[in-house]
Amino acid sequence: MKDLGGLMKQAQAMQQKLAEAQERLAQLVIEGTSGGGMVKLTLKGTGELASVEIDESLLAPGEGEVISDLIVAAHADAKRKLDEQQAEMMRNAAGPLAGMGLPGMPKF
């Protein structure tokens, strides 16, 4: 029973660390870029789009499709970076229990 008690304490500590990591994730701000920096956008840690910057040289008539493609690419860049940071923070919070496949625990 000693081992079970120790495991429960580890699980509780990990839950606390995961909650703290989720709070830090919510505060993250990630920038994605495309077109050599001609389009920049910012995602919050929650995935919410916070801002979009478009280089004025793209605002010429007939550039709508290019702008659309660049926005999608910048979003994909930011989302990839956000996903990587989220996974790293959660792995760090889970510590030795990361990847054990415990019920109710996120997969990393």
JSON list of N, CA and C in Angstrom, two decimals, residues 30-81:
[
{"chain": "A", "resi": 30, "resn": "ILE", "atom": "N", "xyz": [2.15, 33.50, -29.69]},
{"chain": "A", "resi": 30, "resn": "ILE", "atom": "CA", "xyz": [3.01, 32.91, -30.71]},
{"chain": "A", "resi": 30, "resn": "ILE", "atom": "C", "xyz": [2.81, 33.65, -32.02]},
{"chain": "A", "resi": 31, "resn": "GLU", "atom": "N", "xyz": [3.93, 33.94, -32.71]},
{"chain": "A", "resi": 31, "resn": "GLU", "atom": "CA", "xyz": [3.84, 34.61, -34.00]},
{"chain": "A", "resi": 31, "resn": "GLU", "atom": "C", "xyz": [4.14, 33.63, -35.13]},
{"chain": "A", "resi": 32, "resn": "GLY", "atom": "N", "xyz": [3.34, 33.69, -36.16]},
{"chain": "A", "resi": 32, "resn": "GLY", "atom": "CA", "xyz": [3.57, 32.91, -37.37]},
{"chain": "A", "resi": 32, "resn": "GLY", "atom": "C", "xyz": [3.81, 33.86, -38.52]},
{"chain": "A", "resi": 33, "resn": "THR", "atom": "N", "xyz": [4.67, 33.45, -39.45]},
{"chain": "A", "resi": 33, "resn": "THR", "atom": "CA", "xyz": [4.98, 34.31, -40.59]},
{"chain": "A", "resi": 33, "resn": "THR", "atom": "C", "xyz": [4.94, 33.50, -41.88]},
{"chain": "A", "resi": 34, "resn": "SER", "atom": "N", "xyz": [4.80, 34.22, -42.98]},
{"chain": "A", "resi": 34, "resn": "SER", "atom": "CA", "xyz": [4.89, 33.60, -44.31]},
{"chain": "A", "resi": 34, "resn": "SER", "atom": "C", "xyz": [5.30, 34.68, -45.30]},
{"chain": "A", "resi": 35, "resn": "GLY", "atom": "N", "xyz": [5.67, 34.22, -46.48]},
{"chain": "A", "resi": 35, "resn": "GLY", "atom": "CA", "xyz": [6.07, 35.17, -47.53]},
{"chain": "A", "resi": 35, "resn": "GLY", "atom": "C", "xyz": [7.28, 35.98, -47.13]},
{"chain": "A", "resi": 36, "resn": "GLY", "atom": "N", "xyz": [8.21, 35.35, -46.42]},
{"chain": "A", "resi": 36, "resn": "GLY", "atom": "CA", "xyz": [9.41, 36.08, -46.01]},
{"chain": "A", "resi": 36, "resn": "GLY", "atom": "C", "xyz": [9.10, 37.21, -45.04]},
{"chain": "A", "resi": 37, "resn": "GLY", "atom": "N", "xyz": [8.06, 37.05, -44.25]},
{"chain": "A", "resi": 37, "resn": "GLY", "atom": "CA", "xyz": [7.68, 38.06, -43.27]},
{"chain": "A", "resi": 37, "resn": "GLY", "atom": "C", "xyz": [6.67, 39.06, -43.79]},
{"chain": "A", "resi": 38, "resn": "MET", "atom": "N", "xyz": [6.17, 38.86, -45.00]},
{"chain": "A", "resi": 38, "resn": "MET", "atom": "CA", "xyz": [5.20, 39.79, -45.56]},
{"chain": "A", "resi": 38, "resn": "MET", "atom": "C", "xyz": [3.84, 39.68, -44.87]},
{"chain": "A", "resi": 39, "resn": "VAL", "atom": "N", "xyz": [3.57, 38.50, -44.31]},
{"chain": "A", "resi": 39, "resn": "VAL", "atom": "CA", "xyz": [2.36, 38.30, -43.52]},
{"chain": "A", "resi": 39, "resn": "VAL", "atom": "C", "xyz": [2.78, 37.75, -42.17]},
{"chain": "A", "resi": 40, "resn": "LYS", "atom": "N", "xyz": [2.31, 38.41, -41.12]},
{"chain": "A", "resi": 40, "resn": "LYS", "atom": "CA", "xyz": [2.58, 37.96, -39.75]},
{"chain": "A", "resi": 40, "resn": "LYS", "atom": "C", "xyz": [1.25, 37.91, -39.02]},
{"chain": "A", "resi": 41, "resn": "LEU", "atom": "N", "xyz": [1.10, 36.86, -38.22]},
{"chain": "A", "resi": 41, "resn": "LEU", "atom": "CA", "xyz": [-0.08, 36.82, -37.38]},
{"chain": "A", "resi": 41, "resn": "LEU", "atom": "C", "xyz": [0.29, 36.30, -36.01]},
{"chain": "A", "resi": 42, "resn": "THR", "atom": "N", "xyz": [-0.54, 36.64, -35.05]},
{"chain": "A", "resi": 42, "resn": "THR", "atom": "CA", "xyz": [-0.29, 36.27, -33.67]},
{"chain": "A", "resi": 42, "resn": "THR", "atom": "C", "xyz": [-1.44, 35.42, -33.15]},
{"chain": "A", "resi": 43, "resn": "LEU", "atom": "N", "xyz": [-1.07, 34.28, -32.54]},
{"chain": "A", "resi": 43, "resn": "LEU", "atom": "CA", "xyz": [-2.04, 33.41, -31.89]},
{"chain": "A", "resi": 43, "resn": "LEU", "atom": "C", "xyz": [-1.81, 33.46, -30.39]},
{"chain": "A", "resi": 44, "resn": "LYS", "atom": "N", "xyz": [-2.90, 33.49, -29.65]},
{"chain": "A", "resi": 44, "resn": "LYS", "atom": "CA", "xyz": [-2.80, 33.36, -28.20]},
{"chain": "A", "resi": 44, "resn": "LYS", "atom": "C", "xyz": [-2.67, 31.87, -27.87]},
{"chain": "A", "resi": 45, "resn": "GLY", "atom": "N", "xyz": [-2.26, 31.56, -26.67]},
{"chain": "A", "resi": 45, "resn": "GLY", "atom": "CA", "xyz": [-2.09, 30.18, -26.24]},
{"chain": "A", "resi": 45, "resn": "GLY", "atom": "C", "xyz": [-3.36, 29.36, -26.32]},
{"chain": "A", "resi": 46, "resn": "THR", "atom": "N", "xyz": [-4.49, 30.03, -26.31]},
{"chain": "A", "resi": 46, "resn": "THR", "atom": "CA", "xyz": [-5.78, 29.36, -26.43]},
{"chain": "A", "resi": 46, "resn": "THR", "atom": "C", "xyz": [-6.13, 29.02, -27.88]},
{"chain": "A", "resi": 47, "resn": "GLY", "atom": "N", "xyz": [-5.29, 29.51, -28.81]},
{"chain": "A", "resi": 47, "resn": "GLY", "atom": "CA", "xyz": [-5.55, 29.29, -30.23]},
{"chain": "A", "resi": 47, "resn": "GLY", "atom": "C", "xyz": [-6.28, 30.45, -30.88]},
{"chain": "A", "resi": 48, "resn": "GLU", "atom": "N", "xyz": [-6.67, 31.43, -30.09]},
{"chain": "A", "resi": 48, "resn": "GLU", "atom": "CA", "xyz": [-7.39, 32.59, -30.61]},
{"chain": "A", "resi": 48, "resn": "GLU", "atom": "C", "xyz": [-6.46, 33.47, -31.45]},
{"chain": "A", "resi": 49, "resn": "LEU", "atom": "N", "xyz": [-6.93, 33.86, -32.62]},
{"chain": "A", "resi": 49, "resn": "LEU", "atom": "CA", "xyz": [-6.17, 34.76, -33.50]},
{"chain": "A", "resi": 49, "resn": "LEU", "atom": "C", "xyz": [-6.22, 36.16, -32.90]},
{"chain": "A", "resi": 50, "resn": "ALA", "atom": "N", "xyz": [-5.05, 36.72, -32.57]},
{"chain": "A", "resi": 50, "resn": "ALA", "atom": "CA", "xyz": [-5.00, 38.03, -31.91]},
{"chain": "A", "resi": 50, "resn": "ALA", "atom": "C", "xyz": [-4.75, 39.17, -32.89]},
{"chain": "A", "resi": 51, "resn": "SER", "atom": "N", "xyz": [-3.92, 38.93, -33.92]},
{"chain": "A", "resi": 51, "resn": "SER", "atom": "CA", "xyz": [-3.64, 40.01, -34.86]},
{"chain": "A", "resi": 51, "resn": "SER", "atom": "C", "xyz": [-3.11, 39.46, -36.18]},
{"chain": "A", "resi": 52, "resn": "VAL", "atom": "N", "xyz": [-3.26, 40.27, -37.22]},
{"chain": "A", "resi": 52, "resn": "VAL", "atom": "CA", "xyz": [-2.75, 39.95, -38.55]},
{"chain": "A", "resi": 52, "resn": "VAL", "atom": "C", "xyz": [-2.10, 41.22, -39.10]},
{"chain": "A", "resi": 53, "resn": "GLU", "atom": "N", "xyz": [-0.87, 41.08, -39.59]},
{"chain": "A", "resi": 53, "resn": "GLU", "atom": "CA", "xyz": [-0.17, 42.19, -40.24]},
{"chain": "A", "resi": 53, "resn": "GLU", "atom": "C", "xyz": [0.14, 41.78, -41.67]},
{"chain": "A", "resi": 54, "resn": "ILE", "atom": "N", "xyz": [-0.20, 42.65, -42.63]},
{"chain": "A", "resi": 54, "resn": "ILE", "atom": "CA", "xyz": [0.03, 42.38, -44.04]},
{"chain": "A", "resi": 54, "resn": "ILE", "atom": "C", "xyz": [0.87, 43.51, -44.62]},
{"chain": "A", "resi": 55, "resn": "ASP", "atom": "N", "xyz": [1.99, 43.16, -45.25]},
{"chain": "A", "resi": 55, "resn": "ASP", "atom": "CA", "xyz": [2.84, 44.16, -45.88]},
{"chain": "A", "resi": 55, "resn": "ASP", "atom": "C", "xyz": [2.03, 44.89, -46.95]},
{"chain": "A", "resi": 56, "resn": "GLU", "atom": "N", "xyz": [2.15, 46.19, -46.96]},
{"chain": "A", "resi": 56, "resn": "GLU", "atom": "CA", "xyz": [1.36, 47.02, -47.88]},
{"chain": "A", "resi": 56, "resn": "GLU", "atom": "C", "xyz": [1.62, 46.69, -49.35]},
{"chain": "A", "resi": 57, "resn": "SER", "atom": "N", "xyz": [2.77, 46.15, -49.68]},
{"chain": "A", "resi": 57, "resn": "SER", "atom": "CA", "xyz": [3.06, 45.82, -51.07]},
{"chain": "A", "resi": 57, "resn": "SER", "atom": "C", "xyz": [2.13, 44.73, -51.59]},
{"chain": "A", "resi": 58, "resn": "LEU", "atom": "N", "xyz": [1.51, 43.98, -50.70]},
{"chain": "A", "resi": 58, "resn": "LEU", "atom": "CA", "xyz": [0.57, 42.92, -51.11]},
{"chain": "A", "resi": 58, "resn": "LEU", "atom": "C", "xyz": [-0.84, 43.46, -51.36]},
{"chain": "A", "resi": 59, "resn": "LEU", "atom": "N", "xyz": [-1.08, 44.69, -51.01]},
{"chain": "A", "resi": 59, "resn": "LEU", "atom": "CA", "xyz": [-2.42, 45.24, -51.10]},
{"chain": "A", "resi": 59, "resn": "LEU", "atom": "C", "xyz": [-2.75, 45.82, -52.47]},
{"chain": "A", "resi": 60, "resn": "ALA", "atom": "N", "xyz": [-2.10, 45.34, -53.49]},
{"chain": "A", "resi": 60, "resn": "ALA", "atom": "CA", "xyz": [-2.36, 45.78, -54.86]},
{"chain": "A", "resi": 60, "resn": "ALA", "atom": "C", "xyz": [-3.52, 44.97, -55.43]},
{"chain": "A", "resi": 61, "resn": "PRO", "atom": "N", "xyz": [-4.25, 45.53, -56.38]},
{"chain": "A", "resi": 61, "resn": "PRO", "atom": "CA", "xyz": [-5.34, 44.79, -57.01]},
{"chain": "A", "resi": 61, "resn": "PRO", "atom": "C", "xyz": [-4.83, 43.47, -57.61]},
{"chain": "A", "resi": 62, "resn": "GLY", "atom": "N", "xyz": [-5.62, 42.45, -57.48]},
{"chain": "A", "resi": 62, "resn": "GLY", "atom": "CA", "xyz": [-5.27, 41.14, -58.03]},
{"chain": "A", "resi": 62, "resn": "GLY", "atom": "C", "xyz": [-4.42, 40.28, -57.10]},
{"chain": "A", "resi": 63, "resn": "GLU", "atom": "N", "xyz": [-4.10, 40.76, -55.93]},
{"chain": "A", "resi": 63, "resn": "GLU", "atom": "CA", "xyz": [-3.26, 40.01, -54.99]},
{"chain": "A", "resi": 63, "resn": "GLU", "atom": "C", "xyz": [-4.08, 39.28, -53.92]},
{"chain": "A", "resi": 64, "resn": "GLY", "atom": "N", "xyz": [-5.39, 39.30, -54.05]},
{"chain": "A", "resi": 64, "resn": "GLY", "atom": "CA", "xyz": [-6.26, 38.68, -53.04]},
{"chain": "A", "resi": 64, "resn": "GLY", "atom": "C", "xyz": [-5.96, 37.22, -52.78]},
{"chain": "A", "resi": 65, "resn": "GLU", "atom": "N", "xyz": [-5.76, 36.45, -53.84]},
{"chain": "A", "resi": 65, "resn": "GLU", "atom": "CA", "xyz": [-5.49, 35.02, -53.68]},
{"chain": "A", "resi": 65, "resn": "GLU", "atom": "C", "xyz": [-4.13, 34.79, -53.00]},
{"chain": "A", "resi": 66, "resn": "VAL", "atom": "N", "xyz": [-3.15, 35.61, -53.36]},
{"chain": "A", "resi": 66, "resn": "VAL", "atom": "CA", "xyz": [-1.82, 35.50, -52.75]},
{"chain": "A", "resi": 66, "resn": "VAL", "atom": "C", "xyz": [-1.93, 35.81, -51.26]},
{"chain": "A", "resi": 67, "resn": "ILE", "atom": "N", "xyz": [-2.65, 36.88, -50.93]},
{"chain": "A", "resi": 67, "resn": "ILE", "atom": "CA", "xyz": [-2.82, 37.25, -49.52]},
{"chain": "A", "resi": 67, "resn": "ILE", "atom": "C", "xyz": [-3.50, 36.13, -48.75]},
{"chain": "A", "resi": 68, "resn": "SER", "atom": "N", "xyz": [-4.54, 35.57, -49.32]},
{"chain": "A", "resi": 68, "resn": "SER", "atom": "CA", "xyz": [-5.25, 34.46, -48.67]},
{"chain": "A", "resi": 68, "resn": "SER", "atom": "C", "xyz": [-4.31, 33.30, -48.38]},
{"chain": "A", "resi": 69, "resn": "ASP", "atom": "N", "xyz": [-3.53, 32.92, -49.38]},
{"chain": "A", "resi": 69, "resn": "ASP", "atom": "CA", "xyz": [-2.59, 31.80, -49.22]},
{"chain": "A", "resi": 69, "resn": "ASP", "atom": "C", "xyz": [-1.56, 32.11, -48.14]},
{"chain": "A", "resi": 70, "resn": "LEU", "atom": "N", "xyz": [-1.06, 33.34, -48.12]},
{"chain": "A", "resi": 70, "resn": "LEU", "atom": "CA", "xyz": [-0.05, 33.71, -47.14]},
{"chain": "A", "resi": 70, "resn": "LEU", "atom": "C", "xyz": [-0.62, 33.74, -45.72]},
{"chain": "A", "resi": 71, "resn": "ILE", "atom": "N", "xyz": [-1.86, 34.16, -45.57]},
{"chain": "A", "resi": 71, "resn": "ILE", "atom": "CA", "xyz": [-2.50, 34.15, -44.25]},
{"chain": "A", "resi": 71, "resn": "ILE", "atom": "C", "xyz": [-2.65, 32.71, -43.76]},
{"chain": "A", "resi": 72, "resn": "VAL", "atom": "N", "xyz": [-3.10, 31.83, -44.63]},
{"chain": "A", "resi": 72, "resn": "VAL", "atom": "CA", "xyz": [-3.25, 30.42, -44.25]},
{"chain": "A", "resi": 72, "resn": "VAL", "atom": "C", "xyz": [-1.89, 29.83, -43.87]},
{"chain": "A", "resi": 73, "resn": "ALA", "atom": "N", "xyz": [-0.85, 30.14, -44.63]},
{"chain": "A", "resi": 73, "resn": "ALA", "atom": "CA", "xyz": [0.49, 29.62, -44.33]},
{"chain": "A", "resi": 73, "resn": "ALA", "atom": "C", "xyz": [1.02, 30.18, -43.01]},
{"chain": "A", "resi": 74, "resn": "ALA", "atom": "N", "xyz": [0.79, 31.45, -42.75]},
{"chain": "A", "resi": 74, "resn": "ALA", "atom": "CA", "xyz": [1.24, 32.06, -41.49]},
{"chain": "A", "resi": 74, "resn": "ALA", "atom": "C", "xyz": [0.51, 31.44, -40.31]},
{"chain": "A", "resi": 75, "resn": "HIS", "atom": "N", "xyz": [-0.77, 31.17, -40.49]},
{"chain": "A", "resi": 75, "resn": "HIS", "atom": "CA", "xyz": [-1.55, 30.53, -39.42]},
{"chain": "A", "resi": 75, "resn": "HIS", "atom": "C", "xyz": [-1.02, 29.13, -39.16]},
{"chain": "A", "resi": 76, "resn": "ALA", "atom": "N", "xyz": [-0.73, 28.39, -40.21]},
{"chain": "A", "resi": 76, "resn": "ALA", "atom": "CA", "xyz": [-0.18, 27.03, -40.04]},
{"chain": "A", "resi": 76, "resn": "ALA", "atom": "C", "xyz": [1.15, 27.08, -39.31]},
{"chain": "A", "resi": 77, "resn": "ASP", "atom": "N", "xyz": [1.98, 28.06, -39.62]},
{"chain": "A", "resi": 77, "resn": "ASP", "atom": "CA", "xyz": [3.28, 28.23, -38.95]},
{"chain": "A", "resi": 77, "resn": "ASP", "atom": "C", "xyz": [3.07, 28.50, -37.46]},
{"chain": "A", "resi": 78, "resn": "ALA", "atom": "N", "xyz": [2.18, 29.43, -37.14]},
{"chain": "A", "resi": 78, "resn": "ALA", "atom": "CA", "xyz": [1.93, 29.76, -35.73]},
{"chain": "A", "resi": 78, "resn": "ALA", "atom": "C", "xyz": [1.31, 28.58, -34.99]},
{"chain": "A", "resi": 79, "resn": "LYS", "atom": "N", "xyz": [0.38, 27.88, -35.63]},
{"chain": "A", "resi": 79, "resn": "LYS", "atom": "CA", "xyz": [-0.28, 26.75, -34.98]},
{"chain": "A", "resi": 79, "resn": "LYS", "atom": "C", "xyz": [0.72, 25.63, -34.69]},
{"chain": "A", "resi": 80, "resn": "ARG", "atom": "N", "xyz": [1.63, 25.37, -35.62]},
{"chain": "A", "resi": 80, "resn": "ARG", "atom": "CA", "xyz": [2.65, 24.35, -35.39]},
{"chain": "A", "resi": 80, "resn": "ARG", "atom": "C", "xyz": [3.53, 24.73, -34.20]},
{"chain": "A", "resi": 81, "resn": "LYS", "atom": "N", "xyz": [3.94, 25.99, -34.14]},
{"chain": "A", "resi": 81, "resn": "LYS", "atom": "CA", "xyz": [4.77, 26.46, -33.03]},
{"chain": "A", "resi": 81, "resn": "LYS", "atom": "C", "xyz": [4.01, 26.36, -31.70]}
]
